[in-house]
Coordinates of C-alpha atoms in Angstrom, one line a residue:
M10 CA -59.4 -54.4 -44.3
L11 CA -61.2 -53.9 -47.6
K12 CA -59.6 -55.9 -50.3
R13 CA -62.0 -55.6 -53.1
L14 CA -65.2 -53.6 -54.0
Y15 CA -67.6 -54.8 -56.7
I16 CA -70.5 -52.6 -57.7
K17 CA -72.9 -53.4 -60.5
N18 CA -75.9 -51.3 -61.8
F19 CA -75.8 -48.8 -58.9
T20 CA -77.0 -45.3 -59.8
L21 CA -74.5 -44.1 -62.4
I22 CA -72.1 -47.0 -62.0
D23 CA -72.4 -49.6 -64.7
L24 CA -69.7 -51.9 -63.3
L25 CA -66.9 -51.2 -60.8
D26 CA -64.5 -53.9 -59.7
M27 CA -61.6 -52.4 -57.7
E28 CA -58.9 -53.8 -55.5
F29 CA -57.7 -51.9 -52.5
E30 CA -54.4 -51.9 -50.5
T31 CA -53.4 -51.5 -46.9
G32 CA -52.1 -48.3 -45.5
F33 CA -53.2 -44.8 -46.6
S34 CA -55.0 -44.5 -50.0
V35 CA -56.7 -41.5 -51.6
I36 CA -59.6 -41.0 -53.9
T37 CA -59.9 -37.9 -56.0
G38 CA -62.2 -36.6 -58.7
E39 CA -64.3 -33.6 -59.7
T40 CA -67.4 -32.7 -57.8
G41 CA -70.3 -34.8 -59.1
A42 CA -68.0 -37.4 -60.6
G43 CA -69.5 -40.2 -58.4
K44 CA -67.4 -40.3 -55.2
S45 CA -70.6 -40.0 -53.1
I46 CA -72.2 -42.8 -55.1
I47 CA -69.3 -45.1 -54.1
L48 CA -69.8 -44.1 -50.5
G49 CA -73.5 -44.7 -50.8
A50 CA -72.8 -48.2 -52.1
I51 CA -70.5 -48.9 -49.1
G52 CA -73.2 -47.5 -46.9
L53 CA -75.6 -50.2 -48.2
L54 CA -73.1 -52.9 -47.3
L55 CA -73.0 -51.4 -43.8
G56 CA -76.7 -51.9 -43.3
Q57 CA -78.2 -48.6 -44.4
R58 CA -81.8 -48.5 -45.8
A59 CA -82.1 -49.1 -49.5
D60 CA -84.0 -47.2 -52.2
T61 CA -85.1 -48.8 -55.5
K62 CA -84.1 -45.4 -57.1
S63 CA -80.5 -46.4 -56.5
I64 CA -80.8 -49.2 -59.2
K65 CA -79.3 -48.0 -62.5
Q66 CA -82.0 -47.0 -64.9
G67 CA -83.0 -49.8 -67.3
T68 CA -81.7 -52.7 -65.1
D69 CA -83.7 -54.9 -62.8
R70 CA -81.2 -55.3 -60.0
C71 CA -78.0 -54.0 -58.5
V72 CA -75.3 -55.9 -56.6
I73 CA -72.7 -54.5 -54.2
E74 CA -70.1 -56.9 -52.8
A75 CA -67.0 -56.3 -50.7
H76 CA -64.2 -58.7 -49.7
F77 CA -62.4 -58.1 -46.4
N78 CA -59.3 -59.6 -44.8
L79 CA -60.0 -60.0 -41.0
E80 CA -56.8 -61.9 -40.0
K81 CA -55.6 -59.3 -37.5
Y82 CA -58.9 -58.3 -36.0
K83 CA -60.1 -61.2 -33.8
M84 CA -63.7 -61.3 -35.1
K85 CA -64.3 -65.1 -35.2
E86 CA -66.7 -64.9 -32.2
F87 CA -69.2 -62.8 -34.2
F88 CA -69.4 -65.5 -36.9
E89 CA -69.6 -68.4 -34.5
R90 CA -72.3 -66.7 -32.4
N91 CA -74.4 -66.1 -35.6
D92 CA -73.7 -69.5 -37.2
I93 CA -71.9 -68.0 -40.2
D94 CA -68.9 -69.6 -42.0
Y95 CA -65.7 -67.8 -41.0
D96 CA -62.9 -67.2 -43.4
A97 CA -60.4 -64.7 -42.0
Q98 CA -58.7 -64.1 -45.3
D99 CA -61.8 -63.5 -47.4
C100 CA -65.0 -62.3 -45.7
I101 CA -67.6 -61.6 -48.3
V102 CA -70.4 -59.1 -47.6
R103 CA -73.0 -58.7 -50.3
R104 CA -76.2 -56.7 -50.8
E105 CA -78.7 -57.1 -53.6
L106 CA -81.5 -54.8 -54.6
T107 CA -84.3 -55.5 -57.1
A108 CA -86.5 -53.1 -59.0
A109 CA -89.4 -54.8 -57.4
G110 CA -88.3 -53.4 -54.0
K111 CA -86.7 -56.6 -52.6
S112 CA -83.5 -56.3 -50.6
R113 CA -81.3 -59.2 -49.6
A114 CA -78.1 -59.3 -47.5
F115 CA -75.4 -62.0 -47.3
I116 CA -72.3 -62.6 -45.2
N117 CA -70.2 -65.4 -46.7
D118 CA -73.2 -66.5 -48.8
T119 CA -75.3 -66.9 -45.7
P120 CA -78.6 -64.8 -45.8
V121 CA -78.7 -62.4 -42.9
S122 CA -81.0 -59.6 -41.6
L123 CA -80.2 -56.0 -42.1
S124 CA -79.6 -55.5 -38.4
L125 CA -77.0 -58.3 -38.4
L126 CA -75.3 -56.8 -41.5
K127 CA -75.2 -53.5 -39.7
E128 CA -73.7 -55.1 -36.6
L129 CA -70.9 -56.5 -38.7
G130 CA -70.5 -53.4 -40.8
E131 CA -69.8 -51.3 -37.6
Q132 CA -66.9 -53.6 -36.9
L133 CA -65.5 -53.4 -40.4
V134 CA -65.7 -49.9 -41.7
D135 CA -65.9 -46.4 -40.2
V136 CA -67.1 -43.8 -42.7
H137 CA -66.4 -40.3 -41.5
S138 CA -68.4 -37.8 -43.6
Q139 CA -68.8 -34.0 -43.2
H140 CA -72.2 -34.8 -41.6
Q141 CA -70.3 -36.6 -38.8
N142 CA -68.5 -33.3 -37.9
L143 CA -71.9 -32.2 -36.4
L144 CA -71.5 -35.0 -33.9
L145 CA -68.7 -33.1 -32.2
G146 CA -71.3 -30.8 -30.6
K147 CA -73.3 -33.8 -29.3
Q148 CA -72.8 -34.7 -25.6
D149 CA -73.3 -38.4 -26.3
F150 CA -70.5 -38.4 -28.9
Q151 CA -68.2 -36.6 -26.6
M152 CA -68.9 -39.1 -23.8
E153 CA -68.4 -42.0 -26.2
V154 CA -65.0 -40.6 -27.2
V155 CA -63.9 -40.3 -23.6
D156 CA -65.1 -43.8 -22.7
I157 CA -63.3 -45.4 -25.7
L158 CA -60.0 -43.7 -24.8
A159 CA -60.6 -44.6 -21.1
E160 CA -61.2 -48.2 -22.1
N161 CA -64.5 -48.2 -20.2
Q162 CA -66.3 -50.8 -22.3
T163 CA -66.3 -53.6 -19.6
L164 CA -67.1 -51.2 -16.8
L165 CA -69.9 -49.6 -18.8
G166 CA -71.4 -53.1 -19.4
D167 CA -71.4 -53.8 -15.7
Y168 CA -72.9 -50.5 -14.9
A169 CA -75.6 -50.8 -17.7
A170 CA -76.7 -54.2 -16.2
Q171 CA -77.1 -52.7 -12.7
Y172 CA -78.8 -49.6 -14.1
E173 CA -81.3 -51.7 -16.1
R174 CA -82.1 -53.7 -12.9
L175 CA -82.5 -50.5 -11.0
Q176 CA -84.9 -49.0 -13.6
K177 CA -86.9 -52.3 -13.6
K178 CA -87.2 -52.3 -9.8
Q179 CA -88.2 -48.6 -9.8
H180 CA -90.9 -49.4 -12.3
E181 CA -92.1 -52.3 -10.1
L182 CA -92.2 -50.0 -7.1
H183 CA -94.3 -47.4 -9.0
E184 CA -96.8 -50.1 -10.2
L185 CA -97.0 -51.6 -6.7
E186 CA -97.6 -48.2 -5.1
E187 CA -100.3 -47.4 -7.7
Q188 CA -101.9 -50.9 -7.1
I189 CA -102.0 -50.5 -3.3
R190 CA -103.4 -46.9 -3.7
Q191 CA -106.2 -48.2 -5.9
N192 CA -106.9 -51.2 -3.7
R193 CA -107.1 -49.1 -0.6
Q194 CA -109.5 -46.8 -2.3
N195 CA -111.7 -49.8 -2.9
Q196 CA -110.9 -51.7 0.3
D197 CA -114.4 -51.5 1.7
F198 CA -115.9 -52.7 -1.5
I199 CA -113.4 -55.6 -1.9
Q200 CA -113.9 -56.6 1.7
F201 CA -117.7 -56.7 1.3
Q202 CA -117.4 -58.7 -1.9
Y203 CA -115.0 -61.1 -0.3
N204 CA -117.2 -61.5 2.8
E205 CA -120.3 -62.2 0.7
L206 CA -118.5 -64.9 -1.3
Q207 CA -116.8 -66.4 1.8
D208 CA -120.1 -66.5 3.8
A209 CA -121.6 -68.4 0.8
Q210 CA -119.4 -71.4 1.6
L211 CA -118.9 -72.2 -2.0
Q212 CA -118.1 -75.7 -3.1
E213 CA -117.2 -76.9 -6.6
G214 CA -119.9 -79.2 -8.0
E215 CA -122.5 -78.1 -5.5
L216 CA -124.7 -76.4 -8.0
E217 CA -125.0 -79.4 -10.3
E218 CA -125.8 -81.7 -7.3
L219 CA -128.5 -79.3 -6.0
E220 CA -130.1 -79.0 -9.5
Q221 CA -130.2 -82.8 -9.7
Q222 CA -131.9 -83.1 -6.3
R223 CA -134.4 -80.4 -7.2
D224 CA -135.3 -82.2 -10.4
M225 CA -135.8 -85.5 -8.5
M226 CA -138.1 -83.8 -6.0
A227 CA -140.1 -82.2 -8.8
H228 CA -140.7 -85.6 -10.4
S229 CA -140.9 -87.8 -7.2
E230 CA -144.3 -89.3 -8.1
D231 CA -143.2 -90.2 -11.6
I232 CA -140.0 -91.8 -10.2
K233 CA -142.0 -93.8 -7.6
T234 CA -144.5 -95.0 -10.2
S235 CA -141.7 -96.1 -12.6
L236 CA -139.7 -97.8 -9.8
F237 CA -142.7 -99.6 -8.5
T238 CA -143.7 -100.9 -12.0
A239 CA -140.1 -102.0 -12.8
N240 CA -139.8 -103.7 -9.4
N241 CA -143.0 -105.6 -9.9
C242 CA -141.8 -106.7 -13.3
L243 CA -138.9 -108.3 -11.6
T244 CA -140.4 -109.7 -8.4
A245 CA -144.2 -110.3 -8.9
E246 CA -144.9 -113.9 -7.9
E247 CA -147.1 -114.7 -11.0
Y248 CA -145.2 -113.0 -13.8
G249 CA -142.0 -111.5 -12.3
T250 CA -138.7 -112.2 -13.8
E251 CA -137.2 -113.4 -10.5
P252 CA -139.8 -116.1 -9.7
Q253 CA -139.7 -117.3 -13.3
L254 CA -135.9 -117.7 -13.1
R255 CA -136.3 -119.7 -9.9
K256 CA -138.7 -122.0 -11.7
A257 CA -136.3 -122.4 -14.7
L258 CA -133.4 -123.2 -12.3
S259 CA -135.5 -125.9 -10.6
A260 CA -136.5 -127.4 -13.9
L261 CA -133.0 -127.6 -15.2
N262 CA -131.5 -128.9 -11.9
S263 CA -133.7 -131.9 -12.2
I264 CA -132.1 -133.0 -15.5
C265 CA -128.5 -132.1 -15.0
N266 CA -127.6 -135.7 -14.3
I267 CA -129.1 -136.9 -17.6
L268 CA -128.4 -133.8 -19.8
P269 CA -124.9 -132.5 -19.4
E270 CA -125.7 -129.2 -21.3
A271 CA -128.2 -128.4 -18.5
T272 CA -125.4 -127.7 -16.0
A273 CA -123.9 -124.9 -18.1
W274 CA -127.4 -123.4 -18.6
T275 CA -128.1 -123.6 -14.9
E276 CA -124.9 -121.6 -14.2
R277 CA -125.9 -118.9 -16.7
I278 CA -129.4 -118.6 -15.4
Q279 CA -128.1 -118.5 -11.8
A280 CA -125.9 -115.5 -12.8
C281 CA -129.0 -113.8 -14.3
Y282 CA -131.0 -114.6 -11.3
I283 CA -128.5 -113.0 -8.9
E284 CA -128.2 -109.9 -11.1
V285 CA -132.1 -109.5 -11.3
K286 CA -132.4 -110.0 -7.6
D287 CA -129.8 -107.3 -6.9
L288 CA -131.5 -104.9 -9.3
A289 CA -134.8 -105.5 -7.6
Q290 CA -133.3 -104.8 -4.2
D291 CA -131.7 -101.6 -5.4
M292 CA -135.0 -100.4 -6.9
E293 CA -136.8 -101.3 -3.7
Y294 CA -134.3 -99.4 -1.6
Q295 CA -134.5 -96.3 -3.9
L296 CA -138.3 -96.5 -3.9
S297 CA -138.3 -96.3 -0.1
N298 CA -136.0 -93.2 -0.2
V299 CA -138.0 -91.2 -2.8
E300 CA -140.1 -89.0 -0.8
F301 CA -141.3 -85.4 -1.3
D302 CA -140.1 -83.2 1.5
P303 CA -141.4 -79.6 1.1
A304 CA -139.0 -78.3 3.7
E305 CA -136.0 -79.8 2.0
Q306 CA -137.2 -78.6 -1.4
E307 CA -137.5 -75.1 -0.1
Q308 CA -134.0 -75.3 1.3
I309 CA -132.6 -76.5 -2.0
E310 CA -134.4 -73.7 -4.0
K311 CA -133.2 -71.1 -1.5
R312 CA -129.6 -72.3 -1.9
L313 CA -129.9 -72.4 -5.7
D314 CA -131.3 -68.8 -5.6
T315 CA -128.2 -67.8 -3.6
L316 CA -125.8 -69.3 -6.1
Y317 CA -127.7 -68.0 -9.2
S318 CA -127.8 -64.5 -7.7
L319 CA -124.0 -64.6 -7.0
Q320 CA -123.3 -65.7 -10.6
N321 CA -125.5 -63.0 -12.1
K322 CA -124.0 -60.3 -9.8
H323 CA -120.4 -61.2 -10.7
H324 CA -121.1 -62.0 -14.3
V325 CA -119.8 -65.6 -14.2
D326 CA -121.3 -68.9 -15.3
T327 CA -119.9 -71.4 -12.7
V328 CA -119.4 -71.8 -9.0
A329 CA -115.7 -72.5 -9.8
E330 CA -115.4 -69.0 -11.2
L331 CA -117.0 -67.6 -8.1
I332 CA -114.4 -69.4 -6.0
E333 CA -111.6 -68.0 -8.2
L334 CA -113.0 -64.5 -7.7
R335 CA -113.2 -65.0 -3.9
N336 CA -109.6 -66.1 -3.9
K337 CA -108.6 -63.1 -5.9
Y338 CA -110.3 -60.7 -3.4
A339 CA -108.6 -62.6 -0.6
A340 CA -105.2 -62.1 -2.3
Q341 CA -105.9 -58.3 -2.8
L342 CA -106.8 -58.0 0.9
Q343 CA -103.6 -59.9 1.8
D344 CA -101.6 -57.5 -0.4
M345 CA -103.2 -54.6 1.3
E346 CA -102.3 -56.1 4.7
N347 CA -98.7 -56.8 3.5
G348 CA -98.4 -53.8 1.2
D349 CA -96.1 -51.8 3.4
E350 CA -93.8 -54.8 3.9
A351 CA -93.6 -55.4 0.2
L352 CA -92.9 -51.7 -0.4
D353 CA -90.2 -51.7 2.1
T354 CA -88.6 -54.8 0.5
L355 CA -88.7 -53.2 -2.9
R356 CA -87.3 -49.9 -1.6
N357 CA -84.4 -51.7 0.1
E358 CA -83.6 -53.5 -3.2
I359 CA -83.7 -50.2 -5.0
K360 CA -81.4 -48.6 -2.5
Q361 CA -78.9 -51.5 -2.9
L362 CA -79.0 -51.2 -6.7
H363 CA -78.7 -47.5 -6.5
D364 CA -75.7 -47.8 -4.3
N365 CA -74.2 -50.3 -6.7
C366 CA -74.8 -48.0 -9.6
E367 CA -73.2 -45.0 -7.7
K368 CA -70.1 -47.1 -7.0
L369 CA -69.7 -48.1 -10.6
A370 CA -70.5 -44.6 -11.8
S371 CA -67.8 -43.3 -9.5
K372 CA -65.3 -45.7 -11.0
L373 CA -66.4 -44.6 -14.5
S374 CA -66.0 -41.0 -13.5
Q375 CA -62.5 -41.6 -12.1
K376 CA -61.4 -43.3 -15.3
R377 CA -62.9 -40.5 -17.4
Q378 CA -61.2 -37.8 -15.3
K379 CA -57.9 -39.6 -15.8
A380 CA -58.4 -40.2 -19.5
S381 CA -59.6 -36.6 -20.0
T382 CA -56.2 -35.3 -18.8
I383 CA -54.4 -37.5 -21.3
I384 CA -56.8 -36.5 -24.1
E385 CA -56.4 -32.8 -23.4
K386 CA -52.6 -33.1 -23.6
Q387 CA -52.6 -35.2 -26.8
M388 CA -55.2 -32.9 -28.4
H389 CA -53.1 -29.9 -27.7
E390 CA -50.0 -31.5 -29.2
R391 CA -51.9 -32.7 -32.3
L392 CA -53.8 -29.4 -32.9
T393 CA -50.6 -27.4 -32.4
A394 CA -49.0 -29.4 -35.2
L395 CA -52.1 -28.7 -37.2
G396 CA -51.6 -24.9 -37.1
M397 CA -53.5 -24.1 -33.8
P398 CA -50.6 -23.2 -31.4
K399 CA -52.7 -21.0 -29.1
L400 CA -55.7 -23.2 -28.7
Q401 CA -57.3 -24.2 -25.5
F402 CA -59.0 -27.6 -25.2
K403 CA -60.5 -28.8 -22.0
I404 CA -62.9 -31.7 -21.1
S405 CA -65.4 -30.6 -18.5
I406 CA -66.9 -33.5 -16.4
N407 CA -69.6 -32.6 -14.0
T408 CA -71.6 -35.0 -11.7
T409 CA -75.3 -35.2 -12.2
T410 CA -78.0 -37.8 -11.4
L411 CA -77.6 -41.4 -12.5
R412 CA -78.2 -42.0 -16.3
R413 CA -77.7 -44.8 -18.7
D414 CA -74.0 -44.1 -19.0
G415 CA -73.2 -43.1 -15.4
H416 CA -73.6 -39.8 -13.5
D417 CA -71.4 -37.6 -15.6
E418 CA -72.0 -34.8 -18.0
V419 CA -69.1 -34.4 -20.5
A420 CA -68.5 -31.3 -22.5
F421 CA -65.7 -30.4 -24.9
L422 CA -64.6 -26.8 -24.3
F423 CA -62.5 -25.0 -26.9
S424 CA -60.9 -21.7 -27.7
A425 CA -58.8 -21.0 -30.7
N426 CA -56.6 -18.6 -28.7
T427 CA -55.4 -18.0 -25.2
S428 CA -57.2 -14.7 -24.8
S429 CA -60.8 -16.0 -25.4
P430 CA -62.7 -17.9 -22.8
L431 CA -63.4 -21.6 -23.2
Q432 CA -66.9 -22.4 -24.7
P433 CA -68.7 -25.5 -25.9
I434 CA -66.8 -26.6 -29.0
A435 CA -69.8 -26.5 -31.4
H436 CA -70.5 -22.8 -30.5
V437 CA -67.1 -21.4 -31.3
A438 CA -65.1 -23.7 -33.6
S439 CA -65.0 -23.0 -37.4
G440 CA -65.5 -25.6 -40.0
G441 CA -61.7 -26.0 -40.6
E442 CA -61.1 -26.2 -36.8
I443 CA -63.8 -28.8 -36.4
A444 CA -62.2 -30.8 -39.2
R445 CA -58.8 -30.8 -37.6
I446 CA -60.3 -31.6 -34.1
M447 CA -62.3 -34.5 -35.5
L448 CA -59.2 -35.9 -37.4
S449 CA -57.2 -35.7 -34.2
L450 CA -59.9 -37.5 -32.2
K451 CA -60.3 -40.1 -34.9
A452 CA -56.5 -40.7 -34.8
M453 CA -56.6 -41.2 -31.1
I454 CA -59.7 -43.4 -31.2
S455 CA -58.2 -45.6 -34.0
G456 CA -55.4 -46.5 -31.7
A457 CA -57.9 -47.9 -29.1
V458 CA -60.5 -49.4 -31.5
K459 CA -59.0 -51.8 -34.0
L460 CA -61.3 -50.9 -36.9
P461 CA -60.0 -52.5 -40.2
T462 CA -61.0 -49.7 -42.5
I463 CA -61.5 -45.9 -41.9
I464 CA -62.8 -43.8 -44.8
F465 CA -62.6 -40.0 -44.5
D466 CA -64.9 -38.1 -46.8
E467 CA -63.4 -34.7 -47.4
I468 CA -62.3 -34.2 -43.8
D469 CA -60.0 -31.6 -45.1
T470 CA -62.8 -29.1 -45.6
G471 CA -61.7 -25.6 -44.6
V472 CA -58.0 -26.3 -44.6
S473 CA -55.2 -26.0 -47.1
G474 CA -51.4 -25.8 -47.6
K475 CA -49.2 -27.0 -44.8
I476 CA -52.2 -27.8 -42.5
A477 CA -53.6 -30.1 -45.2
E478 CA -50.2 -31.8 -45.6
R479 CA -50.0 -32.4 -41.8
M480 CA -53.6 -33.8 -41.8
A481 CA -52.4 -36.2 -44.6
E482 CA -49.4 -37.2 -42.5
I483 CA -51.8 -38.1 -39.6
M484 CA -53.9 -40.2 -41.8
Q485 CA -50.7 -41.8 -43.2
E486 CA -49.6 -42.6 -39.6
M487 CA -53.0 -44.2 -38.9
G488 CA -52.6 -46.4 -42.0
D489 CA -49.3 -47.6 -40.8
K490 CA -50.8 -49.5 -37.8
D491 CA -52.5 -52.6 -39.3
R492 CA -55.2 -50.3 -40.6
Q493 CA -56.5 -49.2 -43.9
V494 CA -57.2 -45.5 -44.3
I495 CA -58.9 -44.1 -47.4
S496 CA -59.4 -40.3 -47.8
I497 CA -61.7 -38.7 -50.4
T498 CA -60.1 -35.4 -51.0
H499 CA -59.9 -32.3 -53.2
L500 CA -56.5 -31.2 -51.9
P501 CA -53.3 -32.1 -53.8
Q502 CA -51.2 -32.0 -50.5
I503 CA -53.3 -34.9 -49.2
A504 CA -53.6 -36.7 -52.5
A505 CA -49.8 -36.7 -52.9
L506 CA -49.2 -38.6 -49.6
G507 CA -51.4 -41.6 -50.5
T508 CA -49.6 -44.9 -51.0
V509 CA -52.3 -45.7 -53.7
H510 CA -54.3 -43.1 -55.7
Y511 CA -57.7 -43.8 -57.2
K512 CA -59.6 -41.4 -59.4
V513 CA -63.4 -41.2 -59.9
S514 CA -64.6 -39.7 -63.2
K515 CA -67.8 -39.3 -65.1
Q516 CA -68.1 -40.3 -68.8
E517 CA -70.8 -40.0 -71.4
S518 CA -71.7 -43.1 -73.3
T519 CA -74.5 -44.3 -75.6
Q520 CA -76.3 -45.5 -72.5
G521 CA -76.0 -42.2 -70.7
T522 CA -73.7 -40.8 -68.1
I523 CA -71.7 -43.4 -66.2
S524 CA -69.3 -43.1 -63.3
K525 CA -65.9 -44.9 -63.4
M526 CA -63.1 -45.5 -60.9
Q527 CA -59.5 -46.3 -61.8
R528 CA -56.2 -46.9 -60.0
L529 CA -53.6 -44.3 -61.2
N530 CA -50.1 -45.2 -62.2
E531 CA -47.2 -42.8 -61.4
E532 CA -47.6 -40.6 -64.5
E533 CA -51.3 -40.5 -64.1
R534 CA -50.9 -39.4 -60.5
V535 CA -48.6 -36.5 -61.6
N536 CA -51.2 -35.3 -64.1
E537 CA -54.1 -35.7 -61.6
I538 CA -52.3 -33.7 -58.9
A539 CA -51.1 -31.1 -61.4
Q540 CA -54.8 -30.6 -62.5
M541 CA -55.8 -30.3 -58.8
L542 CA -53.1 -27.6 -58.5
S543 CA -53.8 -25.5 -61.6
G544 CA -57.3 -26.5 -62.9
S545 CA -58.2 -27.8 -66.3
D546 CA -55.2 -26.1 -68.1
V547 CA -52.3 -28.1 -66.7
S548 CA -49.1 -26.0 -66.9
E549 CA -45.5 -27.2 -66.8
A550 CA -45.1 -25.5 -63.5
A551 CA -48.1 -27.4 -62.1
I552 CA -46.6 -30.7 -63.3
A553 CA -43.2 -29.8 -61.7
N554 CA -45.0 -28.9 -58.5
A555 CA -46.9 -32.2 -58.6
R556 CA -43.8 -34.2 -59.1
Q557 CA -42.2 -32.3 -56.1
L558 CA -45.2 -33.1 -53.9
L559 CA -45.0 -36.8 -54.8
K560 CA -41.3 -36.8 -54.3
H561 CA -41.7 -35.2 -50.9
S562 CA -44.3 -37.7 -49.9

């Protein structure tokens, strides 16, 4: 529940530091006093988008901070999952805005994203404004109400997982069908391209090897001349390296017995001699193999032309890319050949997923039908007590195609009297009737969803007298069940039933208009309720009436 709200430099609020209590509290104040400003500040704590215009004029930043007690609401998992310190007795949520346009959010002094702040905010506070009354006519909201009261959350999660898989497989099927259709349109072309590349018998590295062979043939005479010259330098009897090394070895061998160093030199020259002799033999062998063969050269040029032509045709630079393209065409042809089998496999998977979804959707529908009967009964009892004894309220559930929340269409049907036919609630209910219906639904939902704090912003619109008093009693009952209920109201009957009464007022100061909030004591409550009863001129009768209302509460 909300323990404390701190607001600084927000719109007309200079500084507000207010503590709140459990149970049912009320906030009153004249129109324009600043009640909506306080709600706006709370909205920022719940993750709403910020506007720098919200910062009080003449200041460079505003701060909004709230302290919550979470001991009874089992929310530790949220904090552990997001690596945030958890303090069940004092959870601090803060939002800071600067005039430069920067917005920062914190949970227990840990910086968090706006989306995470919003996720937590949805578990902490439910603000019901007059705008939310419009939700009553929305089918999604009506479905959500039924699912909450049917306790369908786990089943909805199971269904959503299956439905997401179904949609994914249906998308895969559509893409595969389109791919097969396009491939079959181009089948002859793909087959021709594949055959051409396959017939080319491509091998990686072949192009480079052929280019090297071509270059050798083109320079065969130069190669022969160079090899012959080099070989002569090594082997010629008069001046060749090999004969000279033999002579050196012979000379040194003759003195090895008398000059010890000659032995080492001999070994070194022997090694050189062997290396030179091997080189000479390799060159001689290569020289015998270097021949110009016009037929072979023509064959190499023809093969190179084939490879170059394929590269140009397919806009690639290497034979490896041609091989990759050939394999791609092969895979496409294989897909065409196996396309029907793949389609059948996907269709079988889709059928199985569809059957799973239908089974889960049927379970959802059964629980919704069961819950709707209970909701109809409780709504009739609650609304009768709120001055609508002849109402008709029915929840229509019709089966349709599978959707993200099952295969049901839910509609709230309503008639204020027994003689008029049931119609969609948004078409026939008045503002006062919608307010009473929404309060009744909220009271039912609050029993199923353990929200710490519920704020009603003038939910009493369109009602007065005994009906207003009964609405206040409902909110009071909601506040008695480990929950905090705060009602912003203009009606004295509701204000009198609050355990704690806060007043928002607007004052003029040297710095301009400012909005203030105070907690009223007993005498101040009497005066405030008397003023709500009689206007600015508070009479003795109004004061007596106010005391009677408070005494009755």
